[in-house]
XYZ file of N, CA and C in Angstrom:
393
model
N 0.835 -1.169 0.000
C 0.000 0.000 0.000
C 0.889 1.245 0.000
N 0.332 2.171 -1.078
C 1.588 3.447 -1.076
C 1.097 4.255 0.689
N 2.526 5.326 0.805
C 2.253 5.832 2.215
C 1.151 6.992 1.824
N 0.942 7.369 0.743
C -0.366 8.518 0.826
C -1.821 7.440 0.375
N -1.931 6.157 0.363
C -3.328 5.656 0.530
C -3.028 5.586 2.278
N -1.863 5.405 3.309
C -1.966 4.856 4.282
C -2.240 6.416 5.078
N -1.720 7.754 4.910
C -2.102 8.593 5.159
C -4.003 9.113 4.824
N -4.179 8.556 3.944
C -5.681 9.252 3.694
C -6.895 8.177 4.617
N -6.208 6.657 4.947
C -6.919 6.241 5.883
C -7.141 6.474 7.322
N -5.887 6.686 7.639
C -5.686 7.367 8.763
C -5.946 8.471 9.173
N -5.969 9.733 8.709
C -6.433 10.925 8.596
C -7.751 11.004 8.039
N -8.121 10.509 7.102
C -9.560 10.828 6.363
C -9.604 11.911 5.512
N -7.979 12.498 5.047
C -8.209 13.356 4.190
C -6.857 12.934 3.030
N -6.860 13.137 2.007
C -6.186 13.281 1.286
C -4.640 14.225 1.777
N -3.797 13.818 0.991
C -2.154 14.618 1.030
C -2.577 15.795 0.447
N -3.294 16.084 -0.604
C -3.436 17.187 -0.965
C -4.294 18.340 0.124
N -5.552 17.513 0.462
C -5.590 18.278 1.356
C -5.502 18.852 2.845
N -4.360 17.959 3.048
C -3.662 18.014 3.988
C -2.602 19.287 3.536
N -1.620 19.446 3.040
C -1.070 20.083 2.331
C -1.431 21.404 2.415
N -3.284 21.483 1.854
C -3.978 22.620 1.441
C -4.213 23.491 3.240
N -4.463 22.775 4.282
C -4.411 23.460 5.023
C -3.143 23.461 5.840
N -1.925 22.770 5.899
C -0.841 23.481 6.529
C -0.298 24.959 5.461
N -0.493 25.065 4.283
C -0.020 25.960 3.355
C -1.136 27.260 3.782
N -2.591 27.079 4.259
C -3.315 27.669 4.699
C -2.347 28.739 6.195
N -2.488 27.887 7.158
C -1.817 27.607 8.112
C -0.369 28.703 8.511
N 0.410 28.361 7.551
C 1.996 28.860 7.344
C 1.571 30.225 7.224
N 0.514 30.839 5.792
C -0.002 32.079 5.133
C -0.291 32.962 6.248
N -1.441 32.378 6.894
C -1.902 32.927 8.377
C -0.826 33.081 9.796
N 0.370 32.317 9.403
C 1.542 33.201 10.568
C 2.160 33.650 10.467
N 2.686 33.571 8.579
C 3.279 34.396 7.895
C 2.672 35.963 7.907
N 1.555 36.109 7.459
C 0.766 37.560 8.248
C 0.623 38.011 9.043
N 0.934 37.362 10.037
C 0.620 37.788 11.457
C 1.881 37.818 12.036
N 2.834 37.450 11.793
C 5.014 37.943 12.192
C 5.145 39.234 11.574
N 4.745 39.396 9.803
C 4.851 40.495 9.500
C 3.944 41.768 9.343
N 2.644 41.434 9.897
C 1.646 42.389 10.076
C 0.735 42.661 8.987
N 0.695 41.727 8.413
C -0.096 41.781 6.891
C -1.331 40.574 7.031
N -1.591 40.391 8.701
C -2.823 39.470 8.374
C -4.196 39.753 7.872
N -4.713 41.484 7.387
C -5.538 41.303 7.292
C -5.682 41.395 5.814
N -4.367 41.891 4.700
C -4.150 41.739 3.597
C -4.075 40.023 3.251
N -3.081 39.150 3.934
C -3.031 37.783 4.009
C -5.001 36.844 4.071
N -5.799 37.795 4.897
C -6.826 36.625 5.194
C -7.662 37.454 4.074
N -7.775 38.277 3.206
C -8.374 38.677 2.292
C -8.274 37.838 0.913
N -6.542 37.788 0.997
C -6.372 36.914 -0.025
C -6.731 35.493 -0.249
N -6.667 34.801 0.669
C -7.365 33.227 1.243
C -8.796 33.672 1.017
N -9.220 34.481 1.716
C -10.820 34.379 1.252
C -11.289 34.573 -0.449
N -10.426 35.494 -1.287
C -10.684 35.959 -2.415
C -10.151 34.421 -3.022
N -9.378 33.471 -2.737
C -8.827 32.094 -3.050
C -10.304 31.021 -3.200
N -10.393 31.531 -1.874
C -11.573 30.620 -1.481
C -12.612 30.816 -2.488
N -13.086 31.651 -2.714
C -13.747 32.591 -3.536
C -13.860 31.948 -5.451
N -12.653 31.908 -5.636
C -12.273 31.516 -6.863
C -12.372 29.876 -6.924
N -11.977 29.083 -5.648
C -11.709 27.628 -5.748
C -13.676 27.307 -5.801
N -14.381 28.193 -5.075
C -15.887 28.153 -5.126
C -16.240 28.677 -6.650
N -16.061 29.059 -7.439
C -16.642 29.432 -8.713
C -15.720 28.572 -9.503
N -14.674 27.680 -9.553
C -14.303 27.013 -10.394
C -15.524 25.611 -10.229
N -15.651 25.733 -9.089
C -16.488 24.132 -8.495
C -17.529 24.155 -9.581
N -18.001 25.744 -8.983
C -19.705 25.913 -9.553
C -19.782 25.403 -11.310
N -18.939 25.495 -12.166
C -18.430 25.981 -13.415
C -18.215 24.296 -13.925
N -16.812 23.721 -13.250
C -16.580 22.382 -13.227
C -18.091 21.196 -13.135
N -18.855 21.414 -12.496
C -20.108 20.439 -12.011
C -20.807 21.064 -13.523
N -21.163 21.567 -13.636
C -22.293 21.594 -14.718
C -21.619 20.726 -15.861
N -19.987 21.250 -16.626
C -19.806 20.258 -17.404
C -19.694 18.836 -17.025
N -20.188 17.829 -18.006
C -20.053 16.636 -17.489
C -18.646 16.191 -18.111
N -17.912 16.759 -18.562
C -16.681 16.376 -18.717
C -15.525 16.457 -18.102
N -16.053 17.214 -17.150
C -15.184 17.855 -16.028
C -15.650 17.634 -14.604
N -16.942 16.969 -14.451
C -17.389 16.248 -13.069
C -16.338 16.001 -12.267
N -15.638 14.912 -12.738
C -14.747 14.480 -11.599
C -13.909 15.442 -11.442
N -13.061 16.718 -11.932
C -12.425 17.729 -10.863
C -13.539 18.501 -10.335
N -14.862 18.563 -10.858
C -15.729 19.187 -10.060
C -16.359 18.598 -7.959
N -16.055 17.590 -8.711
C -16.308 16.702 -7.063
C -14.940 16.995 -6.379
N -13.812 17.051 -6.753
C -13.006 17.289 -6.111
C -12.482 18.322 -5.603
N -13.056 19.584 -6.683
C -13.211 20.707 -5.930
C -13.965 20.943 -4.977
N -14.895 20.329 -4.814
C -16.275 20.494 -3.806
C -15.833 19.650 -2.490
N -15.380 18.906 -2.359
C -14.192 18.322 -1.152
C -13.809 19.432 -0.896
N -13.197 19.807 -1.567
C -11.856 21.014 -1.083
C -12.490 22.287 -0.540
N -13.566 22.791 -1.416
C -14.455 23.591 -0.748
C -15.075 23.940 0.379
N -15.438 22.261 0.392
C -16.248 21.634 1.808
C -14.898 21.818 2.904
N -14.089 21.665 2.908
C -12.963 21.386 3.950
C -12.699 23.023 3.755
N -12.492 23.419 2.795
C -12.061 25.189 3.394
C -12.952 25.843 3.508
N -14.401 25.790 3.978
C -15.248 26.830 3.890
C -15.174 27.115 5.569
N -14.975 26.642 6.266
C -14.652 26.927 7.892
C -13.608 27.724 8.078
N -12.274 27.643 7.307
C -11.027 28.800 7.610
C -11.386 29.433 6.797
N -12.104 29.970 5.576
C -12.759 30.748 4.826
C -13.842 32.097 6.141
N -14.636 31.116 6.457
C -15.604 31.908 7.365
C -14.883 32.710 8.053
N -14.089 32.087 9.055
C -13.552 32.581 10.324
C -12.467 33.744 9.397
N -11.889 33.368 8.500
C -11.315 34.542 8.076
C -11.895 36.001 8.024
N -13.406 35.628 7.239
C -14.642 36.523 6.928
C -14.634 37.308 8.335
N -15.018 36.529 9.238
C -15.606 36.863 10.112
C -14.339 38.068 10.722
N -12.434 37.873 10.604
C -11.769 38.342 10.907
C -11.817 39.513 10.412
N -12.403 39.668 8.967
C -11.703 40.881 7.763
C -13.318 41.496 8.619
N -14.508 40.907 8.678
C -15.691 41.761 9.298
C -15.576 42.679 10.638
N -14.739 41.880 11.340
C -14.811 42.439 12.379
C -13.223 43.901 12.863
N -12.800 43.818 12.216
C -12.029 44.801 11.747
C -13.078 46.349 11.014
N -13.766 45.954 10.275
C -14.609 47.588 9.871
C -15.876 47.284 10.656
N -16.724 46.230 11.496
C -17.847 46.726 12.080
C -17.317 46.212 13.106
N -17.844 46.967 14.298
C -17.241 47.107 15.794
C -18.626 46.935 16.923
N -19.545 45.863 16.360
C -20.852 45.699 17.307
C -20.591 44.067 17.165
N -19.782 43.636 18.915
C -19.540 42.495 18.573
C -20.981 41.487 19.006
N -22.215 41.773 19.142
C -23.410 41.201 18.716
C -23.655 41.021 17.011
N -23.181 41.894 16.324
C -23.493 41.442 15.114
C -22.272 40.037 14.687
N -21.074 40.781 14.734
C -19.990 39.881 14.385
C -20.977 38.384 15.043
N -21.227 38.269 16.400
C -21.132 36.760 16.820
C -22.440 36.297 16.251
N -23.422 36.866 15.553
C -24.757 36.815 15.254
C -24.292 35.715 13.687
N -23.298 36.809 13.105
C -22.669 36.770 11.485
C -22.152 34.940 12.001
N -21.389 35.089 12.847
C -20.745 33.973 12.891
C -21.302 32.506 13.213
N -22.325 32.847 14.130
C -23.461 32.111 14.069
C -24.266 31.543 12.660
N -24.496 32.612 11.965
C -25.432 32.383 10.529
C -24.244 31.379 9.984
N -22.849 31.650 9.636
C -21.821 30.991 8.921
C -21.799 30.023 9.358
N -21.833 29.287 10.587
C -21.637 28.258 10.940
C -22.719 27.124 11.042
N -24.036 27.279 10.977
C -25.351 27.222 11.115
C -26.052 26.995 9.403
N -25.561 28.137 8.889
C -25.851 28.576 7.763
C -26.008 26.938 6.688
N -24.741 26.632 6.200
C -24.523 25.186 5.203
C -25.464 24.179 6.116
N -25.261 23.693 7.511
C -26.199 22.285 7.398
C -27.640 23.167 7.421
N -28.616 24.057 7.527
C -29.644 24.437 7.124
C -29.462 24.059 5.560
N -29.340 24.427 4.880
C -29.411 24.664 3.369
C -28.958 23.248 2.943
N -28.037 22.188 3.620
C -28.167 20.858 3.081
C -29.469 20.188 3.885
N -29.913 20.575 5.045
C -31.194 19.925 5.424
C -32.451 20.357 4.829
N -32.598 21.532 4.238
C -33.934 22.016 3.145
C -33.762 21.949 1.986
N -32.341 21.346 1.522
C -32.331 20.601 0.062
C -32.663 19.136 -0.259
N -32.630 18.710 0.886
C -32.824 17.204 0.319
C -34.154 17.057 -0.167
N -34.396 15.970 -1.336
C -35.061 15.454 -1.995
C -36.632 15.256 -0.828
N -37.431 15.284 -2.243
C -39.125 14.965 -0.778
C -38.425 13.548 -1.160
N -39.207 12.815 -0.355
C -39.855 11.964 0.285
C -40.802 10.866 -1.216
N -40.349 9.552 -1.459
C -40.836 9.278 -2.736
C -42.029 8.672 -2.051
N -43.521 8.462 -2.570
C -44.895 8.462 -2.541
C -44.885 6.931 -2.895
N -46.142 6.616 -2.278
C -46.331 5.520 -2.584
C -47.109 5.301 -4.077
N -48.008 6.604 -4.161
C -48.157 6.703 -5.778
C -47.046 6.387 -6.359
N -45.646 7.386 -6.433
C -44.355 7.454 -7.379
C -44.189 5.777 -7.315
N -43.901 5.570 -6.382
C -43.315 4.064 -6.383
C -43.884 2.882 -7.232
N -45.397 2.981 -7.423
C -46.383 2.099 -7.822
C -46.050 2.495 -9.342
N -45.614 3.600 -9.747
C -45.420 4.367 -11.391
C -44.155 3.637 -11.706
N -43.546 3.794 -10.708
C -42.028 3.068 -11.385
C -41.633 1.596 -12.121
């Protein structure tokens, strides 16, 4: 067994995206030694930003599905240091920390709402009898 299938069992994530958040990681202390974290977490978010509209773009073609699923992994795994970034670059120009923790609330709250009012109804015992 190669050592990155024995890493992705063990971890549950891929080398790559493992990778994707120590390189995350480094960016965010690299900004913050030299004082450029809030230029640094702009850029990760505007990243984030772009790795989310390649997804969107990738899924519709069907020729490109499979990097589309794999962007959407990657998505899924950075949309939490994405937020909290948000929430960093927000709370820097608004200064009512009820809204900030309100914001941060919706972000965190926000995705499993919208995967729990997407799922599919419920198939009928009519549908079933049609099939």
């Amino acid at each position: 067994m190669k050592w990155s299938n024995r890493v992705q069992i063990i971890t549950g994530q891929t080398c790559f995206h493992i990778a994707m958040h120590l390189s995350i990681v480094l960016f965010l202390i690299w900004g913050w030694k030299h004082r450029v974290l809030p230029e640094v977490s702009a850029g990760l978010v505007a990243a984030y930003v772009l790795l989310l509209a390649a997804m969107m773009v990738t899924q519709r073609i069907s020729r490109l599905r499979r990097a589309g699923d794999y962007l959407e992994e990657a998505s899924t795994t950075y949309y939490f240091g994405a937020a909290m970034m948000s929430l960093y670059l927000l709370s820097r120009v608004l200064h009512n920390p009820l809204l900030i923790g309100a914001l941060g609330v919706l972000m965190l709250v926000g995705p499993a709402l919208v995967s729990l009012l997407a799922k599919e109804p419920p198939v009928t015992q009519i549908e079933k009898k049609r099939s």
